[in-house]
Amino acid sequence: MIVYHTCKSNQSTPWTCQNSATADGANAGEEEEDPFYKSPVNKLAAAVSNFGYDLYRQQSSRTATANVLLSPFSLATALSGLSLGAGERTENVISRALFYDLLNKAEVHDTYKDLLSSVAGPEKSMKSASRIILEKRLRARPGFHSQLEKSYKMRLRALSGNTQLDLQEINNWVRQQTKGRIMRFMKDVPTDVSILLAGAAFFKGTWKTKFDTKKTALSDFHLDEDRTVKVSMMSDPKAILRYGFDSELNCKIAQLPLTEGISAMFFLPTKVTQNMTLIEESLTSEFVHDVDKELKTVHAVLSLPKLKLNHEEALGSTLKETRLQSLFTSPDFSKISAKPLRLSHVQHKAMLELSEDGERSTPNPGANAARLTFPIEYHVDRPFLLVLRDDTTGTLLFIGKILDPRGPVNGQTGDLCWLRLHKLHLNSKILVPVVGPRHQSADLCKSCQQDSPQGHVAEDPQREEQRSQRTLCPVVLLPCHLCTALAAVLGITAALTRHRGQELPQTVVAVKICVGGSSVPRCVTILHRKALPRAQHTHKGLLFQQALSWHYVLGGHQVTSSLCIKTQAQR
C-alpha cells in the first residue's frame, strides 16, 4: 500500500510528516495514478529503483555494523540486459526481481534506452558502467549481441583465458566509462566464470548552494552512545532546505538539491541508539516520491559531514538471497548460447564524494522558505541513511547507510588505527611489503600511491639504488589496538630481511600511529603497559620512543636487527 504524508506545523517541531493512509477504505482503490508515473520512463525508473531498495536492504542486513554504499542502477542495467538472453522462465524471474511484471514488457528495453540517456548520459556527472562478461572463448548468438548494444549500449565480452589480460581489459574499460574516476574495478578475475555481471558508478556531487570552506571544521560525530569521533563537518547557518519529521519512523528528513536535477535526501534518526531497520523497510520508490512531495522548504542551521566513500564488493552472495536465486543454479540462457550458462559472479563498485563544492554562494532567491519564528536545527552528527535520486525520473542513483563518515566502507568499521611507516631508509636490494588493504585517501604521499600493492623489486641496480634513498610510506589498516599495530611493525621489519640471504644492515623505521575518538586512551594504555614504557607529553599528544633489537636465523646466518620506533598517539 502506498503511504502518503501530510505536513503540519507545531511549536516544538516546525514541520511534522505523519504517515497517513486513505481513511475511507472504499475510496482507497479508486485513487488515481500519480501523474508522475504516467511517463513510461518514470514508471520504469520506479521499478528498477525498487530493485535497488530491495538489494540495499539485503546487503544492509548482512553488514549490520558497517557502512553500506550501493549504486543499484548499474547492476539493474546489467540484469535487464541479461534478460534479453533468457528463456521465458528465467526472463520472468528477472522481471519480477526488477518489478517489470507491472510494466508493458514489450516496451521495457526501448524505454530503458531513454532512461539511460536521461540519468547517465555523456554530459552527466554521474558515471555508470554496466557489463555482461561470459566464460572464456564463448561465442554468443549474434541476435543477443545486437539487441544488447541497441537498447543498453552495452558490448558483450567473453574472457580470453589469459587472466592478466582479462583483468587489464576489464579495469581499463571501467576506467574509460567513468572518465578515469575508477582506476581499478577488480583485483583479480575469478577462474570459474560462467556469467559475470559488472556494475560500477562514480558521482562527485555539486550542491546548488556551496558550503563555505572556512566554516568546515572537525566536529563530533556520535558512532553510538559511548563512542565519538572527529570528522570534517560542513556547516551553513543560513541554509535553505526541504524538511519534514516522520513521527512513525522517528526520523528527521532533509533534502538538499544538487546540480543536474539530482537531490540528496537524508534520513536522520532522532537518537543515536535508534535502529534504522524500520526506516530501511519503508524505503520504496513510491514512499520516497511521496516524501519528496510533502517536504516543506525551510530555513535551517545545517551541518553535515564531508563524504568520500568507496565500496567494492562481490554481491553474488547477496543476490542469491533475493528473488534471483535460481539464476545461480538452473537458469535458461538459451538465447545467449546453446551451452548451459548460469550467473556465477556479480561485482560492484561505487564511489561517492560530497564536499563543499557548489554552483553558487547564496541560495536561490526564488526559493520560498516557510516563515518560521526560528530556523530548523539539522545536524547530521550520528548514523544516517542517504538517498541520491534523479528528480526528473525518480531513479535511485546511490543509497548508503553511513555509520562512520570517515569510512572505509567495505566491511570495515570506523574503529581503526592508521599505521604509517613515514621514514624508511634502506641501502640494500629488498622487497618492501605492504601489509593489509591500502587506504586510498588524499593524505597519502605520492610514493604510497605509486608503489604496487605487493611492494616493488627493481631489476635495474642503479634504479634500485635511487629507490633505496627515497622515503617510502606503506600504510597498514589494523584493528584499533596499538599493541597489534606494534606487532605488525615487527612483522614488516622482519619481512624486510628477505634480500637474497644477505645480512640486514641497521634499519631505522619511524612509525606514526594515529587513533581517533574515544579509542585513544584505551589504546595508549595497552601500548604503554606492553611495549613502550617511556612517554612524554607534547602539544600533539603522547609521544613514545623505544629501540628494539632481536636475533633470528636467515639462510643459515645469525642475523641481528634493530628497530627504533617513535609513535605519536594524537589527541
Coordinates of C-alpha atoms in Angstrom, one line a residue:
M1 CA 0.0 0.0 0.0
I2 CA 1.3 3.4 -0.9
V3 CA 1.7 5.6 2.2
Y4 CA 1.0 9.3 1.9
H5 CA 2.4 12.1 4.1
T6 CA 0.8 15.3 5.4
C7 CA 2.9 18.0 6.9
K8 CA 1.7 20.3 9.7
S9 CA 3.2 22.9 11.9
N10 CA 3.6 22.8 15.7
Q11 CA 5.5 24.6 18.3
S12 CA 8.2 22.0 19.2
T13 CA 8.9 20.8 15.6
P14 CA 8.1 23.3 12.8
W15 CA 7.1 20.6 10.3
T16 CA 5.9 17.2 11.1
C17 CA 5.3 14.5 8.5
Q18 CA 2.9 11.8 9.7
N19 CA 2.2 8.6 7.8
S20 CA -1.4 8.6 6.8
A21 CA -3.4 6.2 4.5
T22 CA -6.7 7.0 3.0
A23 CA -9.2 6.8 5.8
D24 CA -12.1 5.6 3.6
G25 CA -11.3 2.0 2.6
A26 CA -13.9 2.1 -0.1
N27 CA -12.2 5.1 -1.8
A28 CA -8.7 3.6 -1.4
G29 CA -9.0 1.5 -4.5
E30 CA -10.3 4.5 -6.5
E31 CA -7.2 6.6 -6.2
E32 CA -6.0 8.0 -9.4
E33 CA -2.5 7.1 -10.6
D34 CA 0.1 9.8 -9.7
P35 CA 0.7 11.8 -12.9
F36 CA 4.5 11.4 -12.2
Y37 CA 4.2 7.7 -13.1
K38 CA 2.3 8.2 -16.3
S39 CA 5.6 8.7 -18.1
P40 CA 6.9 5.3 -19.3
V41 CA 10.5 6.3 -18.3
N42 CA 9.4 7.3 -14.8
K43 CA 7.4 4.1 -14.4
L44 CA 10.5 2.1 -15.4
A45 CA 12.7 4.1 -13.1
A46 CA 10.4 3.3 -10.2
A47 CA 10.6 -0.4 -11.0
V48 CA 14.4 -0.6 -11.2
S49 CA 14.7 1.7 -8.1
N50 CA 12.5 -0.7 -6.1
F51 CA 15.0 -3.5 -7.1
G52 CA 17.7 -1.2 -5.7
Y53 CA 15.9 -0.7 -2.4
D54 CA 15.5 -4.5 -2.1
L55 CA 19.2 -5.0 -2.8
Y56 CA 20.2 -2.4 -0.3
R57 CA 18.0 -4.0 2.5
Q58 CA 19.6 -7.4 1.8
Q59 CA 23.1 -6.0 1.9
S60 CA 22.5 -3.9 4.9
S61 CA 21.2 -6.9 6.9
R62 CA 24.4 -8.8 6.0
T63 CA 26.6 -5.9 7.2
A64 CA 24.7 -4.5 10.2
T65 CA 27.7 -2.9 11.9
A66 CA 29.4 -1.4 8.8
N67 CA 28.8 1.3 6.3
V68 CA 27.0 0.3 3.1
L69 CA 27.1 2.2 -0.2
L70 CA 25.5 0.9 -3.4
S71 CA 24.7 2.3 -6.8
P72 CA 22.0 -0.3 -7.8
F73 CA 21.2 1.3 -11.1
S74 CA 24.4 -0.1 -12.7
L75 CA 23.5 -3.6 -11.6
A76 CA 19.9 -3.2 -12.6
T77 CA 21.1 -2.2 -16.1
A78 CA 23.3 -5.3 -16.4
L79 CA 20.4 -7.6 -15.2
S80 CA 17.9 -6.0 -17.5
G81 CA 20.3 -6.6 -20.4
L82 CA 20.9 -10.1 -19.3
S83 CA 17.1 -10.8 -19.5
L84 CA 17.4 -10.4 -23.3
G85 CA 19.3 -13.7 -23.4
A86 CA 16.9 -15.6 -21.1
G87 CA 14.3 -18.1 -21.9
E88 CA 10.7 -17.4 -20.7
R89 CA 11.1 -19.0 -17.3
T90 CA 14.3 -17.1 -16.4
E91 CA 13.1 -13.9 -18.0
N92 CA 10.1 -14.0 -15.7
V93 CA 12.4 -14.4 -12.7
I94 CA 14.4 -11.3 -13.7
S95 CA 11.3 -9.4 -14.5
R96 CA 9.8 -10.0 -11.0
A97 CA 13.1 -9.0 -9.3
L98 CA 13.2 -5.8 -11.4
F99 CA 9.5 -5.2 -10.8
Y100 CA 8.8 -5.4 -14.6
D101 CA 5.7 -7.5 -14.0
L102 CA 3.6 -4.3 -13.7
L103 CA 5.0 -2.8 -16.9
N104 CA 4.5 -3.4 -20.6
K105 CA 7.3 -5.9 -21.2
A106 CA 7.3 -5.2 -24.9
E107 CA 8.4 -1.6 -24.3
V108 CA 10.9 -2.2 -21.4
H109 CA 14.1 -2.4 -23.3
D110 CA 13.3 0.5 -25.7
T111 CA 12.3 2.6 -22.7
Y112 CA 15.5 1.7 -20.8
K113 CA 17.5 3.3 -23.6
D114 CA 15.7 6.6 -22.9
L115 CA 16.3 6.1 -19.1
L116 CA 20.0 5.6 -19.6
S117 CA 20.2 8.8 -21.7
S118 CA 18.3 10.8 -19.0
V119 CA 20.3 9.5 -16.0
A120 CA 23.8 8.6 -17.1
G121 CA 24.3 10.4 -20.4
P122 CA 27.8 11.5 -21.5
E123 CA 27.2 15.1 -20.2
K124 CA 26.2 13.9 -16.7
S125 CA 28.4 13.9 -13.6
M126 CA 27.0 10.5 -12.7
K127 CA 29.3 8.0 -14.4
S128 CA 27.9 4.5 -14.6
A129 CA 29.2 1.3 -16.2
S130 CA 27.4 -2.0 -16.7
R131 CA 28.7 -5.1 -18.5
I132 CA 28.0 -8.8 -19.0
I133 CA 31.1 -10.9 -19.1
L134 CA 30.9 -14.5 -20.4
E135 CA 33.1 -17.6 -19.8
K136 CA 36.3 -17.9 -21.8
R137 CA 36.1 -18.2 -25.6
L138 CA 32.3 -18.5 -25.6
R139 CA 30.6 -17.2 -28.8
A140 CA 27.2 -15.7 -28.0
R141 CA 24.4 -15.7 -30.5
P142 CA 24.5 -12.6 -32.9
G143 CA 20.9 -11.6 -32.0
F144 CA 21.8 -11.2 -28.4
H145 CA 24.8 -9.1 -29.3
S146 CA 22.8 -6.7 -31.4
Q147 CA 19.8 -6.3 -29.0
L148 CA 22.1 -5.6 -26.1
E149 CA 24.0 -2.9 -27.9
K150 CA 20.9 -1.3 -29.3
S151 CA 18.9 -0.9 -26.1
Y152 CA 21.7 -0.7 -23.5
K153 CA 24.8 0.5 -25.4
M154 CA 26.5 -2.5 -23.8
R155 CA 29.1 -4.6 -25.5
L156 CA 29.3 -8.2 -24.6
R157 CA 32.7 -9.7 -23.7
A158 CA 33.9 -13.2 -23.4
L159 CA 37.1 -13.9 -21.3
S160 CA 40.2 -14.8 -23.3
G161 CA 41.6 -17.2 -20.7
N162 CA 44.6 -15.0 -20.1
T163 CA 43.9 -13.8 -16.5
Q164 CA 46.2 -10.8 -16.6
L165 CA 44.9 -9.6 -20.0
D166 CA 41.3 -10.1 -19.0
L167 CA 41.8 -8.2 -15.7
Q168 CA 43.6 -5.4 -17.5
E169 CA 40.9 -5.1 -20.2
I170 CA 38.0 -5.0 -17.6
N171 CA 39.7 -2.4 -15.5
N172 CA 40.6 -0.3 -18.5
W173 CA 37.0 -0.5 -19.7
V174 CA 35.6 0.7 -16.3
R175 CA 38.3 3.4 -16.2
Q176 CA 37.2 4.6 -19.6
Q177 CA 33.5 4.5 -18.8
T178 CA 33.9 6.5 -15.6
K179 CA 36.3 9.0 -17.2
G180 CA 39.2 7.9 -15.1
R181 CA 37.4 8.2 -11.8
I182 CA 37.5 4.5 -11.0
M183 CA 41.1 3.4 -11.7
R184 CA 40.7 -0.2 -10.5
F185 CA 37.4 -2.2 -10.6
M186 CA 38.6 -5.7 -9.8
K187 CA 41.6 -7.1 -8.1
D188 CA 41.5 -10.4 -9.9
V189 CA 39.3 -12.3 -12.3
P190 CA 37.6 -15.4 -10.9
T191 CA 38.7 -18.7 -12.5
D192 CA 35.2 -20.2 -12.6
V193 CA 33.3 -17.6 -14.5
S194 CA 30.1 -18.6 -16.4
I195 CA 28.4 -15.2 -16.4
L196 CA 29.8 -12.3 -14.5
L197 CA 27.8 -9.1 -14.1
A198 CA 29.8 -5.9 -13.6
G199 CA 28.4 -2.7 -12.3
A200 CA 30.4 0.4 -11.4
A201 CA 29.4 4.0 -10.6
F202 CA 31.1 7.2 -9.6
F203 CA 29.5 10.5 -8.5
K204 CA 31.0 13.7 -7.2
G205 CA 28.2 16.0 -6.3
T206 CA 28.0 19.7 -6.7
W207 CA 25.5 21.4 -4.4
K208 CA 23.2 24.1 -5.8
T209 CA 24.5 26.3 -2.9
K210 CA 28.1 25.8 -2.0
F211 CA 29.4 25.5 1.6
D212 CA 31.9 27.9 2.9
T213 CA 35.2 26.0 3.2
K214 CA 36.2 28.4 6.1
K215 CA 33.3 27.1 8.1
T216 CA 34.3 23.4 7.7
A217 CA 35.8 22.1 10.9
L218 CA 36.5 19.0 12.8
S219 CA 33.3 18.2 14.9
D220 CA 31.9 15.4 16.9
F221 CA 30.2 12.5 15.2
H222 CA 28.5 10.1 17.6
L223 CA 29.0 6.5 16.4
D224 CA 26.9 5.3 19.4
E225 CA 26.2 6.3 23.0
D226 CA 29.8 5.7 24.1
R227 CA 32.0 6.5 21.0
T228 CA 32.5 9.8 19.4
V229 CA 34.9 10.6 16.6
K230 CA 36.1 13.8 14.9
V231 CA 35.0 14.3 11.3
S232 CA 35.2 17.2 8.8
M233 CA 31.8 18.8 9.2
M234 CA 30.5 21.3 6.6
S235 CA 28.1 23.9 8.0
D236 CA 25.8 26.6 6.8
P237 CA 23.9 28.7 9.5
K238 CA 21.6 30.2 6.8
A239 CA 20.8 27.2 4.7
I240 CA 17.5 26.7 2.8
L241 CA 16.4 23.1 2.5
R242 CA 13.3 20.9 2.4
Y243 CA 12.4 19.3 5.7
G244 CA 9.9 17.1 7.4
F245 CA 9.7 14.9 10.5
D246 CA 8.2 11.4 10.3
S247 CA 6.6 10.6 13.6
E248 CA 6.2 6.9 12.9
L249 CA 9.8 6.3 11.7
N250 CA 11.0 8.8 14.3
C251 CA 13.4 10.5 12.0
K252 CA 14.1 13.9 10.6
I253 CA 14.2 14.0 6.8
A254 CA 16.0 16.7 4.9
Q255 CA 16.5 17.2 1.1
L256 CA 19.3 19.2 -0.4
P257 CA 19.5 20.0 -4.2
L258 CA 22.5 19.2 -6.3
T259 CA 23.1 20.3 -9.9
E260 CA 21.9 18.3 -12.9
G261 CA 18.5 17.7 -11.3
I262 CA 19.8 15.4 -8.5
S263 CA 18.9 15.6 -4.9
A264 CA 20.3 14.2 -1.7
M265 CA 17.8 13.0 0.9
F266 CA 19.0 12.4 4.5
F267 CA 17.1 10.2 6.9
L268 CA 18.4 11.1 10.4
P269 CA 17.1 9.1 13.4
T270 CA 16.3 11.3 16.4
K271 CA 18.5 9.2 18.7
V272 CA 22.0 7.8 18.0
T273 CA 20.9 4.5 19.5
Q274 CA 17.9 4.1 17.2
N275 CA 17.8 1.0 15.0
M276 CA 17.4 2.1 11.4
T277 CA 15.7 -1.1 10.2
L278 CA 12.3 0.5 10.3
I279 CA 13.4 3.3 8.1
E280 CA 15.1 0.8 5.7
E281 CA 12.0 -1.3 5.5
S282 CA 9.9 1.7 4.5
L283 CA 12.1 2.6 1.5
T284 CA 10.4 2.2 -1.9
S285 CA 10.2 4.4 -4.9
E286 CA 6.6 5.4 -4.1
F287 CA 7.5 6.2 -0.4
V288 CA 10.4 8.4 -1.3
H289 CA 8.4 10.1 -4.0
D290 CA 5.6 10.8 -1.6
V291 CA 8.1 12.2 1.0
D292 CA 9.6 14.4 -1.7
K293 CA 6.1 15.9 -2.5
E294 CA 5.4 16.6 1.2
L295 CA 8.6 18.1 2.5
K296 CA 8.5 21.9 3.1
T297 CA 11.1 24.5 2.2
V298 CA 12.5 26.0 5.4
H299 CA 15.5 28.0 6.8
A300 CA 17.9 25.8 8.7
V301 CA 21.1 25.8 10.7
L302 CA 22.8 22.9 8.9
S303 CA 25.8 20.8 9.4
L304 CA 26.7 17.6 7.6
P305 CA 29.9 15.6 7.2
K306 CA 32.1 15.6 4.1
L307 CA 31.9 12.3 2.4
K308 CA 34.4 10.4 0.3
L309 CA 33.2 6.8 0.2
N310 CA 34.4 3.8 -1.7
H311 CA 32.6 0.4 -1.8
E312 CA 34.0 -2.6 -3.7
E313 CA 32.3 -5.9 -3.2
A314 CA 31.2 -9.2 -4.8
L315 CA 27.4 -9.2 -4.4
G316 CA 26.8 -12.7 -5.6
S317 CA 26.0 -14.0 -2.1
T318 CA 23.6 -11.1 -1.6
L319 CA 21.7 -11.7 -4.8
K320 CA 21.4 -15.4 -4.0
E321 CA 19.2 -14.4 -1.1
T322 CA 16.8 -12.4 -3.3
R323 CA 14.3 -13.5 -6.0
L324 CA 17.2 -14.1 -8.3
Q325 CA 18.5 -17.2 -6.5
S326 CA 17.6 -19.5 -9.4
L327 CA 19.9 -17.6 -11.8
F328 CA 22.8 -19.1 -9.9
T329 CA 21.6 -22.7 -10.1
S330 CA 19.4 -23.7 -13.0
P331 CA 18.6 -20.8 -15.3
D332 CA 17.7 -20.8 -19.0
F333 CA 20.0 -18.5 -21.0
S334 CA 19.5 -20.4 -24.3
K335 CA 19.1 -17.1 -26.2
I336 CA 22.8 -16.4 -25.4
S337 CA 24.2 -19.8 -26.2
A338 CA 23.3 -23.4 -26.6
K339 CA 25.8 -24.1 -23.9
P340 CA 24.4 -24.2 -20.4
L341 CA 25.2 -21.0 -18.6
R342 CA 24.5 -19.6 -15.1
L343 CA 25.1 -16.4 -13.2
S344 CA 28.3 -17.1 -11.3
H345 CA 29.6 -13.7 -10.1
V346 CA 28.4 -10.2 -9.5
Q347 CA 31.0 -7.5 -9.0
H348 CA 30.1 -4.0 -7.9
K349 CA 32.0 -0.8 -7.1
A350 CA 30.6 2.5 -6.1
M351 CA 32.4 5.8 -5.3
L352 CA 30.7 8.9 -3.9
E353 CA 32.1 12.3 -3.0
L354 CA 30.2 15.2 -1.4
S355 CA 32.3 18.2 -0.4
E356 CA 31.7 22.0 -0.2
D357 CA 31.7 22.4 -3.9
G358 CA 28.6 24.2 -5.2
E359 CA 27.1 26.2 -8.1
R360 CA 26.5 29.5 -6.3
S361 CA 27.4 31.1 -3.0
T362 CA 23.9 32.1 -1.9
P363 CA 20.6 30.2 -2.0
N364 CA 18.2 30.6 -4.9
P365 CA 16.3 33.9 -4.3
G366 CA 13.2 32.3 -5.7
A367 CA 13.1 29.6 -3.0
N368 CA 10.0 30.2 -0.9
A369 CA 11.0 29.1 2.6
A370 CA 8.3 28.7 5.1
R371 CA 8.2 31.7 7.5
L372 CA 9.1 30.3 11.0
T373 CA 9.9 32.1 14.2
F374 CA 13.2 30.2 14.4
P375 CA 15.3 28.1 11.9
I376 CA 15.4 24.3 11.9
E377 CA 18.4 22.8 13.6
Y378 CA 19.6 19.9 11.3
H379 CA 22.9 18.4 12.4
V380 CA 24.0 15.2 10.7
D381 CA 26.2 14.1 13.6
R382 CA 25.1 10.5 14.1
P383 CA 24.5 7.5 11.8
F384 CA 22.1 8.2 8.9
L385 CA 20.7 7.0 5.6
L386 CA 21.4 8.8 2.4
V387 CA 19.4 8.5 -0.8
L388 CA 20.6 10.2 -4.0
R389 CA 18.0 10.3 -6.7
D390 CA 17.3 11.8 -10.1
D391 CA 14.4 14.2 -9.6
T392 CA 13.2 14.1 -13.2
T393 CA 12.7 10.4 -13.3
G394 CA 12.9 9.4 -9.7
T395 CA 15.7 7.0 -10.4
L396 CA 17.7 5.8 -7.3
L397 CA 21.3 6.6 -8.1
F398 CA 23.1 5.9 -4.8
I399 CA 21.9 4.6 -1.4
G400 CA 24.1 4.4 1.7
K401 CA 24.0 3.6 5.4
I402 CA 26.6 5.8 6.9
L403 CA 27.6 4.7 10.4
D404 CA 31.0 6.4 10.2
P405 CA 31.7 9.1 7.7
R406 CA 35.4 8.5 7.8
G407 CA 35.0 5.2 6.1
P408 CA 36.1 2.8 5.0
V409 CA 33.0 1.2 3.6
N410 CA 34.0 -2.2 2.5
G411 CA 33.3 -4.4 5.5
Q412 CA 35.2 -2.2 8.0
T413 CA 34.0 -0.1 10.8
G414 CA 35.5 3.2 11.9
D415 CA 37.2 1.9 15.0
L416 CA 40.6 1.5 13.3
C417 CA 44.1 2.9 13.6
W418 CA 46.2 4.1 10.8
L419 CA 49.8 2.9 10.8
R420 CA 52.2 4.8 8.7
L421 CA 55.9 4.0 8.2
H422 CA 56.8 7.5 7.3
K423 CA 60.6 7.2 7.2
L424 CA 62.1 4.1 5.9
H425 CA 65.8 4.3 5.0
L426 CA 67.3 1.3 3.3
N427 CA 70.5 0.6 1.5
S428 CA 70.1 -2.9 0.2
K429 CA 68.1 -4.6 -2.5
I430 CA 65.0 -5.8 -0.8
L431 CA 61.3 -6.2 -1.3
V432 CA 59.3 -3.6 0.5
P433 CA 56.0 -5.2 1.5
V434 CA 52.7 -3.6 2.2
V435 CA 50.6 -5.4 4.8
G436 CA 46.8 -5.3 4.7
P437 CA 44.4 -3.3 2.4
R438 CA 45.7 0.0 1.2
H439 CA 43.9 3.1 2.4
Q440 CA 43.1 5.2 -0.6
S441 CA 42.9 8.8 0.7
A442 CA 44.2 12.2 -0.3
D443 CA 46.7 12.4 2.6
L444 CA 48.9 9.5 1.3
C445 CA 52.2 10.6 -0.2
K446 CA 52.9 10.0 -3.9
S447 CA 55.2 7.1 -3.3
C448 CA 52.5 5.3 -1.5
Q449 CA 50.1 5.7 -4.4
Q450 CA 52.7 4.7 -7.0
D451 CA 54.0 1.6 -5.3
S452 CA 52.2 -1.6 -6.2
P453 CA 50.2 -3.4 -3.5
Q454 CA 52.8 -6.1 -3.4
G455 CA 55.7 -3.7 -2.9
H456 CA 58.5 -3.4 -5.5
V457 CA 61.5 -5.2 -6.8
A458 CA 63.7 -3.2 -9.1
E459 CA 65.8 -5.2 -11.5
D460 CA 68.0 -2.3 -12.5
P461 CA 70.7 -1.8 -9.8
Q462 CA 71.0 1.9 -10.5
R463 CA 67.3 2.3 -10.2
E464 CA 67.3 0.2 -7.0
E465 CA 70.0 2.5 -5.6
Q466 CA 67.8 5.5 -6.3
R467 CA 64.7 3.9 -4.8
S468 CA 66.5 2.8 -1.7
Q469 CA 67.2 6.5 -0.9
R470 CA 63.6 7.5 -1.3
T471 CA 61.2 7.8 1.6
L472 CA 58.5 5.1 1.3
C473 CA 55.2 5.2 3.1
P474 CA 53.4 1.8 3.3
V475 CA 50.1 2.1 5.1
V476 CA 48.6 -0.6 7.2
L477 CA 44.9 -0.8 8.2
L478 CA 44.5 -2.6 11.5
P479 CA 42.0 -3.2 14.3
C480 CA 42.2 -0.5 16.9
H481 CA 44.9 -1.9 19.3
L482 CA 48.3 -0.3 19.3
C483 CA 49.9 -3.5 20.6
T484 CA 48.6 -5.2 17.5
A485 CA 50.0 -2.4 15.4
L486 CA 53.4 -2.7 17.1
A487 CA 53.4 -6.5 16.4
A488 CA 52.7 -5.7 12.7
V489 CA 55.6 -3.3 12.6
L490 CA 57.9 -6.0 13.8
G491 CA 56.5 -8.3 11.2
I492 CA 57.1 -5.8 8.5
T493 CA 60.6 -5.2 9.6
A494 CA 61.3 -8.9 9.7
A495 CA 59.9 -9.2 6.1
L496 CA 62.4 -6.6 5.0
T497 CA 65.2 -9.1 5.6
R498 CA 64.2 -11.3 2.6
H499 CA 67.0 -10.0 0.5
R500 CA 68.9 -12.9 -1.1
G501 CA 70.3 -14.2 2.2
Q502 CA 72.4 -11.1 3.0
E503 CA 72.5 -9.7 6.5
L504 CA 70.2 -6.8 7.1
P505 CA 72.1 -3.6 7.9
Q506 CA 70.8 -1.4 10.7
T507 CA 67.3 -0.3 9.7
V508 CA 65.7 2.8 11.2
V509 CA 61.9 3.0 11.0
A510 CA 59.8 5.8 12.3
V511 CA 56.2 4.8 12.9
K512 CA 53.3 7.1 13.4
I513 CA 50.1 5.7 14.8
C514 CA 47.0 7.9 14.8
V515 CA 43.9 6.8 16.6
G516 CA 40.8 8.9 16.6
G517 CA 38.0 9.4 19.1
S518 CA 37.5 7.6 22.4
S519 CA 39.8 4.8 21.4
V520 CA 42.9 6.8 22.2
P521 CA 43.0 6.4 26.0
R522 CA 42.3 2.7 25.8
C523 CA 44.9 2.0 23.2
V524 CA 47.5 4.2 24.8
T525 CA 47.1 2.2 28.0
I526 CA 47.7 -1.0 26.1
L527 CA 50.8 0.2 24.4
H528 CA 52.2 1.8 27.5
R529 CA 51.8 -1.3 29.5
K530 CA 53.0 -3.8 26.9
A531 CA 55.8 -2.3 25.0
L532 CA 56.8 1.3 25.3
P533 CA 57.4 2.5 28.9
R534 CA 59.0 5.8 28.1
A535 CA 56.4 8.5 27.2
Q536 CA 56.4 12.3 27.1
H537 CA 53.6 14.8 26.6
T538 CA 53.8 17.0 23.5
H539 CA 51.5 19.6 22.0
K540 CA 50.3 16.9 19.6
G541 CA 49.6 14.2 22.2
L542 CA 51.6 11.4 23.8
L543 CA 55.0 10.6 22.2
F544 CA 56.6 7.1 22.8
Q545 CA 60.1 6.1 21.8
Q546 CA 61.7 2.7 22.1
A547 CA 64.7 1.0 20.5
L548 CA 64.2 -2.7 19.9
S549 CA 66.6 -5.4 18.7
W550 CA 66.2 -9.2 18.1
H551 CA 68.1 -12.1 16.7
Y552 CA 67.0 -14.7 14.1
V553 CA 68.5 -17.1 11.6
L554 CA 68.3 -16.3 7.9
G555 CA 69.8 -18.5 5.3
G556 CA 72.0 -20.3 7.8
H557 CA 73.4 -17.0 9.1
Q558 CA 72.8 -15.5 12.5
V559 CA 71.3 -12.0 11.9
T560 CA 70.9 -9.2 14.4
S561 CA 68.3 -6.5 13.5
S562 CA 67.4 -3.3 15.3
L563 CA 64.4 -1.1 15.1
C564 CA 63.8 2.4 16.5
I565 CA 60.2 3.2 17.0
K566 CA 58.6 6.5 17.5
T567 CA 54.8 6.5 18.0
Q568 CA 52.5 9.5 18.2
A569 CA 49.0 9.0 19.7
Q570 CA 47.2 12.1 18.6
R571 CA 44.6 13.7 20.8

